[in-house]
Coordinates of N, CA, C and O in Angstrom, one line a residue:
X1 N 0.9 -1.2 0.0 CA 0.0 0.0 0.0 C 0.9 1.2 0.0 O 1.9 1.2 0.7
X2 N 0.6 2.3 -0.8 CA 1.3 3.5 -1.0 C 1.4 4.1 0.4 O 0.6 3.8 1.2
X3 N 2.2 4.8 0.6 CA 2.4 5.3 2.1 C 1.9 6.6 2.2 O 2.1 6.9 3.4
X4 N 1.0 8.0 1.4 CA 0.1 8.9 1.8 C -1.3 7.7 1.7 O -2.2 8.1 2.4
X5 N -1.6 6.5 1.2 CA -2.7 6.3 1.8 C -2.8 5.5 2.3 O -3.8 4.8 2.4
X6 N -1.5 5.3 3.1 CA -2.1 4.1 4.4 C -2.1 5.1 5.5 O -2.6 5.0 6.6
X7 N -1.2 6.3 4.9 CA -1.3 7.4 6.1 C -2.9 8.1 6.5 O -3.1 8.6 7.6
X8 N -3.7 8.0 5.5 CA -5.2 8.1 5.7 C -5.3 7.2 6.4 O -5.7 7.8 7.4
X9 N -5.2 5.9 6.7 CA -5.5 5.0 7.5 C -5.5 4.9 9.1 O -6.2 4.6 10.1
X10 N -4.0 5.4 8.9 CA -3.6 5.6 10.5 C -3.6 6.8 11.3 O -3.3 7.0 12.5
X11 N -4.3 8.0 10.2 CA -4.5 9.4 10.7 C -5.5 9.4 11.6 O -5.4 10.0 12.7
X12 N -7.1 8.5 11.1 CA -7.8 8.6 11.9 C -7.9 7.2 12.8 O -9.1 6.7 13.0
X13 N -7.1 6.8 13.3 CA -6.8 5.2 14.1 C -7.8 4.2 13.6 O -8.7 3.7 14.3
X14 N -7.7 4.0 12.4 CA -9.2 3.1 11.7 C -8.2 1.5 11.9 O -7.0 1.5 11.6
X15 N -9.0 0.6 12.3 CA -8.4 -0.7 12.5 C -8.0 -1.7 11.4 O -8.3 -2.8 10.9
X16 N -7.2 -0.7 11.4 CA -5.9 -1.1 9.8 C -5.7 -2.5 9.5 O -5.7 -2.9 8.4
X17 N -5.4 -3.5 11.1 CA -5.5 -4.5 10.8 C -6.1 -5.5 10.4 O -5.8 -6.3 9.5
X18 N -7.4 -5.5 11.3 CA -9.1 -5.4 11.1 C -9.3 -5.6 9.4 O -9.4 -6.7 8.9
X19 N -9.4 -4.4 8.8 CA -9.5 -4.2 7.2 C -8.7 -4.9 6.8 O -9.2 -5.7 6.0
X20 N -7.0 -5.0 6.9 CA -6.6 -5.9 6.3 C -7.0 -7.1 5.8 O -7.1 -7.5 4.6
X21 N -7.2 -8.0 7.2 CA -7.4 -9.3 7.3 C -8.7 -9.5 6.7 O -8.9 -10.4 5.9
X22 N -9.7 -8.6 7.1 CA -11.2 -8.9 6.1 C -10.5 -8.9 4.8 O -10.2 -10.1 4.5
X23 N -10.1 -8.1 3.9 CA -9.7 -8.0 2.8 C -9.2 -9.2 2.2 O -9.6 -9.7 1.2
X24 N -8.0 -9.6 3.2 CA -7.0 -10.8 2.7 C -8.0 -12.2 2.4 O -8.0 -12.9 1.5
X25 N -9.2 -12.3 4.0 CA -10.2 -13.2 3.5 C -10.8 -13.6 2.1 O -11.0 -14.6 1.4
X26 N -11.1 -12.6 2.1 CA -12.3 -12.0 1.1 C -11.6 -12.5 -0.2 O -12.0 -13.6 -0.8
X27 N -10.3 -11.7 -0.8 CA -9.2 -11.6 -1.3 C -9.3 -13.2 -2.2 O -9.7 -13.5 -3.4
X28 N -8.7 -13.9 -1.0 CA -8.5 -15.7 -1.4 C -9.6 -16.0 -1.9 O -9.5 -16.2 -3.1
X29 N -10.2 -16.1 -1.6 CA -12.4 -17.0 -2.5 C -12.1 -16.2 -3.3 O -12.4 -16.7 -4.4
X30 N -11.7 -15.1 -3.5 CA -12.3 -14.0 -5.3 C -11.3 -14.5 -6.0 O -10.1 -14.8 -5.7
X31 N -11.8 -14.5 -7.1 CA -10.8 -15.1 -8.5 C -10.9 -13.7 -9.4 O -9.9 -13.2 -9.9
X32 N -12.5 -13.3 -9.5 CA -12.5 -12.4 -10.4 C -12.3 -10.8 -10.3 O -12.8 -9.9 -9.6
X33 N -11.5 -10.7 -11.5 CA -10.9 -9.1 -11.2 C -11.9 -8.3 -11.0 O -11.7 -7.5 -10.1
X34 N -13.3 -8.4 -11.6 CA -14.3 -7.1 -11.9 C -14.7 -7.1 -10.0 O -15.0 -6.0 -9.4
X35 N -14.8 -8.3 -9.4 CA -15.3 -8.5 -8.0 C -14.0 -7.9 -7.1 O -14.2 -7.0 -6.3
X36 N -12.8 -8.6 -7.3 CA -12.1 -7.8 -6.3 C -11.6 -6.1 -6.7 O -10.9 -5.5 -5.9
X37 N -12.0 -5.6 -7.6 CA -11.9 -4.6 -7.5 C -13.2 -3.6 -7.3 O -13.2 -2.4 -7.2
X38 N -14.2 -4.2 -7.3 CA -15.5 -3.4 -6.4 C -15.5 -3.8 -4.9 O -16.3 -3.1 -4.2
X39 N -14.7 -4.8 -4.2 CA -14.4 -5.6 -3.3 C -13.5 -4.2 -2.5 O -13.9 -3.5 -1.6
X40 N -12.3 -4.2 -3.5 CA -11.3 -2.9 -2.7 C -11.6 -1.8 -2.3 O -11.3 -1.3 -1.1
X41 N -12.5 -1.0 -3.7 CA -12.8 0.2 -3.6 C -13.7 0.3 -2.5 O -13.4 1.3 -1.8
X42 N -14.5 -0.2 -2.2 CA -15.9 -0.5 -1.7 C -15.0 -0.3 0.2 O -15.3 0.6 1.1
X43 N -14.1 -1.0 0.3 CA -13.2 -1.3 1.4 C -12.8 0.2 1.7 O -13.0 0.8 2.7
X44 N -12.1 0.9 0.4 CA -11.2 1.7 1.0 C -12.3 3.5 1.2 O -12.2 4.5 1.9
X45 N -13.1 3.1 0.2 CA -14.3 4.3 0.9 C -15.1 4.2 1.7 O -15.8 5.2 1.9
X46 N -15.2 3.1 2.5 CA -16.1 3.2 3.4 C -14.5 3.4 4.9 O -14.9 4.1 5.9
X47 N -13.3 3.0 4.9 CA -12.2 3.0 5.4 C -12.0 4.6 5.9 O -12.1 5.3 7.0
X48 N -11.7 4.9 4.8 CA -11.1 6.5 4.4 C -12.1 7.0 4.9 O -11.8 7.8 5.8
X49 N -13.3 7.1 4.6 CA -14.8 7.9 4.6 C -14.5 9.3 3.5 O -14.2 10.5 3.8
X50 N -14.6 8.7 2.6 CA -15.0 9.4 1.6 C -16.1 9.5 0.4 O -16.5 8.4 -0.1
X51 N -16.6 10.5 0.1 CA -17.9 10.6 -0.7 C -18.0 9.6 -1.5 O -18.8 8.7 -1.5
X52 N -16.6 10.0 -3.0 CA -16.4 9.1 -4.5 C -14.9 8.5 -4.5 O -13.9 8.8 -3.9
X53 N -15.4 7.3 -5.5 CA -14.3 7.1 -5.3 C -14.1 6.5 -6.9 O -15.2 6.0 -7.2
X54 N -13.4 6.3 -7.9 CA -13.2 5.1 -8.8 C -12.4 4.4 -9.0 O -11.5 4.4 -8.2
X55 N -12.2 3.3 -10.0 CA -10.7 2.5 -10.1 C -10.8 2.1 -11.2 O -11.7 1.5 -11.7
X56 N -9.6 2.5 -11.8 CA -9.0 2.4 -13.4 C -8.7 1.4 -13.3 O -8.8 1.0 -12.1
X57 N -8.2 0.2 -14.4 CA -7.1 -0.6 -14.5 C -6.8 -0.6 -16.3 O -7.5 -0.1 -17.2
X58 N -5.7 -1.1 -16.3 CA -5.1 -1.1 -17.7 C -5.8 -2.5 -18.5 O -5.5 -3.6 -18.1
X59 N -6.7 -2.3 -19.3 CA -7.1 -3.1 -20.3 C -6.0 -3.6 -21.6 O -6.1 -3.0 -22.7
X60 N -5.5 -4.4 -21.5 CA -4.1 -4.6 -22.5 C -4.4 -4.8 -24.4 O -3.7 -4.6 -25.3
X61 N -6.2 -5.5 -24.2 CA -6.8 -5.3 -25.3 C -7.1 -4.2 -26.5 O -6.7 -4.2 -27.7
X62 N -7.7 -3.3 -25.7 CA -8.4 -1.8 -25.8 C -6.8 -0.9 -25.5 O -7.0 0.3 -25.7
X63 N -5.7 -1.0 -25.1 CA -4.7 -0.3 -25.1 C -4.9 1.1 -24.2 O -4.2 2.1 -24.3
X64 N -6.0 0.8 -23.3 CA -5.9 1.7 -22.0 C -6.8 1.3 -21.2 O -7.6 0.4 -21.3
X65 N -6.4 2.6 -20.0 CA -7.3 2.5 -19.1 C -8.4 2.6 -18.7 O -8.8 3.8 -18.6
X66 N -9.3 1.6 -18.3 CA -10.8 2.0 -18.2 C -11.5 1.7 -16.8 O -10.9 0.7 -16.2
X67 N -12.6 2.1 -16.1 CA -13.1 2.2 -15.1 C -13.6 0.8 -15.1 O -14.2 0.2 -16.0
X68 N -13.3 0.2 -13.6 CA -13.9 -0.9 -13.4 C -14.6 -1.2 -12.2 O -15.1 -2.3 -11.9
X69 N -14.7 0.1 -11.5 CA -15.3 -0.2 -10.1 C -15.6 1.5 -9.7 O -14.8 2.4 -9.9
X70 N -16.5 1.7 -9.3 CA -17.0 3.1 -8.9 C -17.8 3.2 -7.6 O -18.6 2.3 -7.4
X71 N -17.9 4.2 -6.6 CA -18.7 4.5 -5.8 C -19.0 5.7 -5.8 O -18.2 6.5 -6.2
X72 N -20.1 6.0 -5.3 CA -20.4 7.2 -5.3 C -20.7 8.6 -6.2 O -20.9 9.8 -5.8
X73 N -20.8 7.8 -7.8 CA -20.8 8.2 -8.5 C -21.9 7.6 -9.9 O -22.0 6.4 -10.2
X74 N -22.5 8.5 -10.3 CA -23.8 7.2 -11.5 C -22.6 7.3 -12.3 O -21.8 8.1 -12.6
X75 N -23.3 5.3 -12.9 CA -22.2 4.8 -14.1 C -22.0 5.8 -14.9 O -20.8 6.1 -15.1
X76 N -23.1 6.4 -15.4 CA -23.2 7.3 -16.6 C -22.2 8.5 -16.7 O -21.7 9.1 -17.7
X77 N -22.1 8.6 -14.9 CA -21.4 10.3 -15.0 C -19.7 9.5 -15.4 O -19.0 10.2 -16.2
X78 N -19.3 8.7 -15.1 CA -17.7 8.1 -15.9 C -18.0 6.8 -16.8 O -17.2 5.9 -16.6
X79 N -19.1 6.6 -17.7 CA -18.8 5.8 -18.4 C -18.2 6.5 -20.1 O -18.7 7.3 -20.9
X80 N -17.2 5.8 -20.3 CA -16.3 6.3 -21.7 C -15.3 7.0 -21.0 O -14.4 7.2 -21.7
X81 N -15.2 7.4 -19.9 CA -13.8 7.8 -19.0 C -13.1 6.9 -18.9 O -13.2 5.9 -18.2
X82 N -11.7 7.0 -20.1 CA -10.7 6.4 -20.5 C -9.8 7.3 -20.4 O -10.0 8.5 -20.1
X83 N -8.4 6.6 -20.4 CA -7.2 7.2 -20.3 C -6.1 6.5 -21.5 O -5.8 5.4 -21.2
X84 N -5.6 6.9 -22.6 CA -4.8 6.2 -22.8 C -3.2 6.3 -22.1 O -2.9 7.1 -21.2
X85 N -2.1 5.4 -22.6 CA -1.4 4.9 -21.9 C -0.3 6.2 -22.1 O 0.7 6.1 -21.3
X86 N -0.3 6.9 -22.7 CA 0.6 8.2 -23.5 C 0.2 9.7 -22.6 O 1.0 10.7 -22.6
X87 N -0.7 9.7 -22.1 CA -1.7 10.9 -21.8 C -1.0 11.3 -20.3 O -0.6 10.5 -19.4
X88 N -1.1 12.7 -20.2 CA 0.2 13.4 -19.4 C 0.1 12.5 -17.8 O 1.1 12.2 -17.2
X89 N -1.0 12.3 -17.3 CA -1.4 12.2 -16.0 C -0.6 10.5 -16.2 O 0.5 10.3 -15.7
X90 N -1.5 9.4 -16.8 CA -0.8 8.4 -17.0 C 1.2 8.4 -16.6 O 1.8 7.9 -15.7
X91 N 1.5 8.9 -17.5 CA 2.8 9.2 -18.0 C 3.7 10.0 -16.3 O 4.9 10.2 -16.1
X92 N 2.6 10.4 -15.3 CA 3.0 11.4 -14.1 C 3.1 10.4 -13.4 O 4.2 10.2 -12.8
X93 N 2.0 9.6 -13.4 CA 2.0 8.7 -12.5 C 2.8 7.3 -12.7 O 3.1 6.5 -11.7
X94 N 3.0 7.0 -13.8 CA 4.2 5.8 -13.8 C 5.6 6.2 -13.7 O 6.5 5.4 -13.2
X95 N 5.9 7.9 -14.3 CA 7.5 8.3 -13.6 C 7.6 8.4 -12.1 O 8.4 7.7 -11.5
X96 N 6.8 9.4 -11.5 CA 6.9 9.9 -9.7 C 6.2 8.7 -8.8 O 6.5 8.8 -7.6
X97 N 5.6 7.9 -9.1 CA 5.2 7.1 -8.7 C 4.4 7.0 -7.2 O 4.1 6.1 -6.4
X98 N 4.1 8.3 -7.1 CA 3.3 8.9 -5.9 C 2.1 9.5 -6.5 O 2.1 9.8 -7.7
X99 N 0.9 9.9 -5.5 CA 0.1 10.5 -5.5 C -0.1 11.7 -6.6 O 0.9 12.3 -7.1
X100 N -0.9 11.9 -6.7 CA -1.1 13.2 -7.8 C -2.1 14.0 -7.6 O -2.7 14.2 -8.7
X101 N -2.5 14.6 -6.5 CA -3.2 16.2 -6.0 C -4.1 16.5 -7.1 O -3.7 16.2 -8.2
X102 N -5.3 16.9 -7.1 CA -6.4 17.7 -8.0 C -6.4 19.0 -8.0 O -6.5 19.7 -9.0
X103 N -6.3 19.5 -6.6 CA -6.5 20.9 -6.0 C -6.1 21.4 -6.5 O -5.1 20.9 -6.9
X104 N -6.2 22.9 -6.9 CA -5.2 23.8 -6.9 C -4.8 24.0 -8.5 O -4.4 25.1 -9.0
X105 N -5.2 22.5 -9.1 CA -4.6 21.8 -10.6 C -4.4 23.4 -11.8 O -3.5 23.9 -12.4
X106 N -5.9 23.6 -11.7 CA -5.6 25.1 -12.1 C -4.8 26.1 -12.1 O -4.7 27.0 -13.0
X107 N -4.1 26.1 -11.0 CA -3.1 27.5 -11.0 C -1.6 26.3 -11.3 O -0.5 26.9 -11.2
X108 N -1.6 24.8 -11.6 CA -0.3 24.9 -11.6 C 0.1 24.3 -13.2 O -0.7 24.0 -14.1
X109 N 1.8 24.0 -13.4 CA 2.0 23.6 -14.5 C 0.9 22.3 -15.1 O 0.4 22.1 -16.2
X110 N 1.1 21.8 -14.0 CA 0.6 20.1 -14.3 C -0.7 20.5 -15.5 O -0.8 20.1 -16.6
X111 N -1.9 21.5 -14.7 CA -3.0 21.7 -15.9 C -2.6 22.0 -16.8 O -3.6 22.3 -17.5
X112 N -1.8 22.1 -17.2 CA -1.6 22.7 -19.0 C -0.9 21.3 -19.6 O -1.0 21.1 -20.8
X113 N -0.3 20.2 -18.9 CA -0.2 18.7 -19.4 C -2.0 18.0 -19.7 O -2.2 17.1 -20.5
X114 N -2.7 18.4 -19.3 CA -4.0 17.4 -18.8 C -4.8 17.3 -19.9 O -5.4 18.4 -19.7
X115 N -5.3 17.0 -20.6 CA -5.9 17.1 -22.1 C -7.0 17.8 -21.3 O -7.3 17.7 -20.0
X116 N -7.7 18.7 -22.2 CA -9.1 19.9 -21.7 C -10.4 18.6 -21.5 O -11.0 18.5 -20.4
X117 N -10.6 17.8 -22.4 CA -11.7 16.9 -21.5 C -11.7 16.2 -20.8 O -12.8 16.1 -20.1
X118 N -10.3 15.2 -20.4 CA -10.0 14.6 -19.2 C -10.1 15.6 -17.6 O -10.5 15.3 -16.5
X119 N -9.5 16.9 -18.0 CA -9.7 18.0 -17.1 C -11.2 17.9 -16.3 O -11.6 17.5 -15.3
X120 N -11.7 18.5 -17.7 CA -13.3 18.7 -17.4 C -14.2 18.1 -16.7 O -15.2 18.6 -16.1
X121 N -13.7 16.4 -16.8 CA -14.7 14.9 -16.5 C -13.9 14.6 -15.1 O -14.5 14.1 -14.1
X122 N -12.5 15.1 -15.0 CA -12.3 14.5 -13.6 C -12.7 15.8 -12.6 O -12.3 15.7 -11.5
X123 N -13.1 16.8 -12.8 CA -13.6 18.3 -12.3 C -15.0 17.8 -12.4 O -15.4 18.4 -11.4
X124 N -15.9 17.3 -12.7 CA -17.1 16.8 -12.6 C -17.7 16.0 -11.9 O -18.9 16.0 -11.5
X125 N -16.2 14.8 -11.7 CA -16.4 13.7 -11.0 C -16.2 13.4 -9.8 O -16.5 12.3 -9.3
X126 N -15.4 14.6 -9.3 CA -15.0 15.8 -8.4 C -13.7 14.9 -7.4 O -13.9 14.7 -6.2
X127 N -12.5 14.6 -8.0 CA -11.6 13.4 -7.8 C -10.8 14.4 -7.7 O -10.6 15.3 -8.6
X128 N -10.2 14.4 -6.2 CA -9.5 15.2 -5.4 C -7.6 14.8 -5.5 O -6.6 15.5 -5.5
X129 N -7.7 13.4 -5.6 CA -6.4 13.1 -5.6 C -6.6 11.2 -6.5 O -7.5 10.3 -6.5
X130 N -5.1 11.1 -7.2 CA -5.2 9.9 -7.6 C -4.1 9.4 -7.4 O -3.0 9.9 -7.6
X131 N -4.5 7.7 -6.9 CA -3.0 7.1 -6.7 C -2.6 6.1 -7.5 O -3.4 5.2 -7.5
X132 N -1.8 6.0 -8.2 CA -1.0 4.7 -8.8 C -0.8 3.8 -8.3 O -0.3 3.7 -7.2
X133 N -1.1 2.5 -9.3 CA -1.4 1.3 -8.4 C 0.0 0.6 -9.6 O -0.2 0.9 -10.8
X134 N 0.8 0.1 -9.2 CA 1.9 -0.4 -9.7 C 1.9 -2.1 -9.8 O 1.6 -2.8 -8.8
X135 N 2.4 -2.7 -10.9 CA 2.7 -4.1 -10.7 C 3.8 -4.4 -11.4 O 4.0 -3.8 -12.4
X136 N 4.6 -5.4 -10.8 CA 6.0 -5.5 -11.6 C 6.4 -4.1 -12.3 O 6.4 -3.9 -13.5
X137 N 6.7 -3.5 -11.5 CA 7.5 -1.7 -12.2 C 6.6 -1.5 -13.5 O 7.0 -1.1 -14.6
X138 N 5.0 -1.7 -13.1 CA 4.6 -1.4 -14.5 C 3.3 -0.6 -13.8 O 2.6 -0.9 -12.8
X139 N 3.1 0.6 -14.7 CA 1.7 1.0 -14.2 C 0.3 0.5 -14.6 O 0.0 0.8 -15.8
X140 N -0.4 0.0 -13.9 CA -1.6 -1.4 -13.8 C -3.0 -0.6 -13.9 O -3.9 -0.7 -14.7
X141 N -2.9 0.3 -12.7 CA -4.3 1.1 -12.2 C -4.1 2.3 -11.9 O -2.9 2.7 -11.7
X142 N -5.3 3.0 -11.6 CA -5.2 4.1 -11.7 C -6.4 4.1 -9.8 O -7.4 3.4 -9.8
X143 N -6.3 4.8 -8.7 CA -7.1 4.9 -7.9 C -7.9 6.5 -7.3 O -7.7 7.1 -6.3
X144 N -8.6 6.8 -8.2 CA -9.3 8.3 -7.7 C -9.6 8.2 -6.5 O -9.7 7.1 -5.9
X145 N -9.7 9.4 -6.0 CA -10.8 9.6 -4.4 C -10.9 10.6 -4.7 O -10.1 11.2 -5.3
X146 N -12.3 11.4 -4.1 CA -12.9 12.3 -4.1 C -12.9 12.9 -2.7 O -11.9 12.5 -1.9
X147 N -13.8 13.7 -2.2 CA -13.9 14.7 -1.2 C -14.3 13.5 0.4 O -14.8 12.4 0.4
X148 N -13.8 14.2 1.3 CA -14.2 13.4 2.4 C -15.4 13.6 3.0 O -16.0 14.6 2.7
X149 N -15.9 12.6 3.8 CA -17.4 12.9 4.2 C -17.0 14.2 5.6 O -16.0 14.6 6.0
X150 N -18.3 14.5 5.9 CA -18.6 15.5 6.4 C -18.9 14.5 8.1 O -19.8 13.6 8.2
X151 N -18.0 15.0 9.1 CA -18.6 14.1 10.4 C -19.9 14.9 10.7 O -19.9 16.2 10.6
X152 N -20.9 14.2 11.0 CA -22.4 14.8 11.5 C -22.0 15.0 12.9 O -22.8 15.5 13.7

């Protein structure tokens, strides 16, 4: 796990362990990708307590990335939300291999890499920060999160 978001984990003392080991359960019986990745997400937003959340993975067929798991968001508002493998954000996140901030995106260099409709759709879908999900030195997935919930 990336270390700003296991640091969400341990910021608010959420029982890291606890989630693990559910997960690891769960994990072993699932075979199929489309299940353990509504499996994860599903885990890490109810974890984190956050509004949205989605999860990319690299389709090797179709030659990019596409949404396979969503919360918090209708299919519709990210269906055809693709990424190919060339496109600046992609290309950010398999060099730095860290987190990648939304905020602010406007006033800095990075928005003028971001193609104008990718901008637009992840500004809609209101995806605050995204993490790179890595396998064998290769970039695999892609993990949005959106805004945190509101404690009542």
């Amino acid at each position: 796990m990336s270390f700003p978001l296991s640091r969400l984990f341990v910021r608010k003392q959420y029982e890291y362990q606890k989630v693990t080991k559910d997960a690891s359960e769960t994990l072993r019986s699932t075979m199929n990708v489309q299940e353990i990745s509504v499996f994860l997400l599903e885990k890490i937003v109810d974890t984190v307590q956050i509004l949205n959340g989605w999860l990319m993975l690299y389709d090797r067929r179709a030659g990019q990335f596409e949404v396979v798991a969503s919360h918090g968001s209708p299919r519709e508002a990210h269906f055809g939300f693709k990424f190919r493998p060339y496109s600046y954000l992609v290309e950010y996140l398999k060099n730095e291999r860290r987190e990648f901030w939304f905020d602010n995106l406007h006033k800095s260099a990075h928005r003028r890499g971001i193609d104008r409709k990718d901008w637009e759709k992840i500004e809609r879908l209101g995806a605050k920060l995204v993490f790179p999900l890595m396998g064998k030195n290769e970039l695999i997935g892609m993990l949005f999160l959106g805004e945190k919930r509101t404690e009542d």
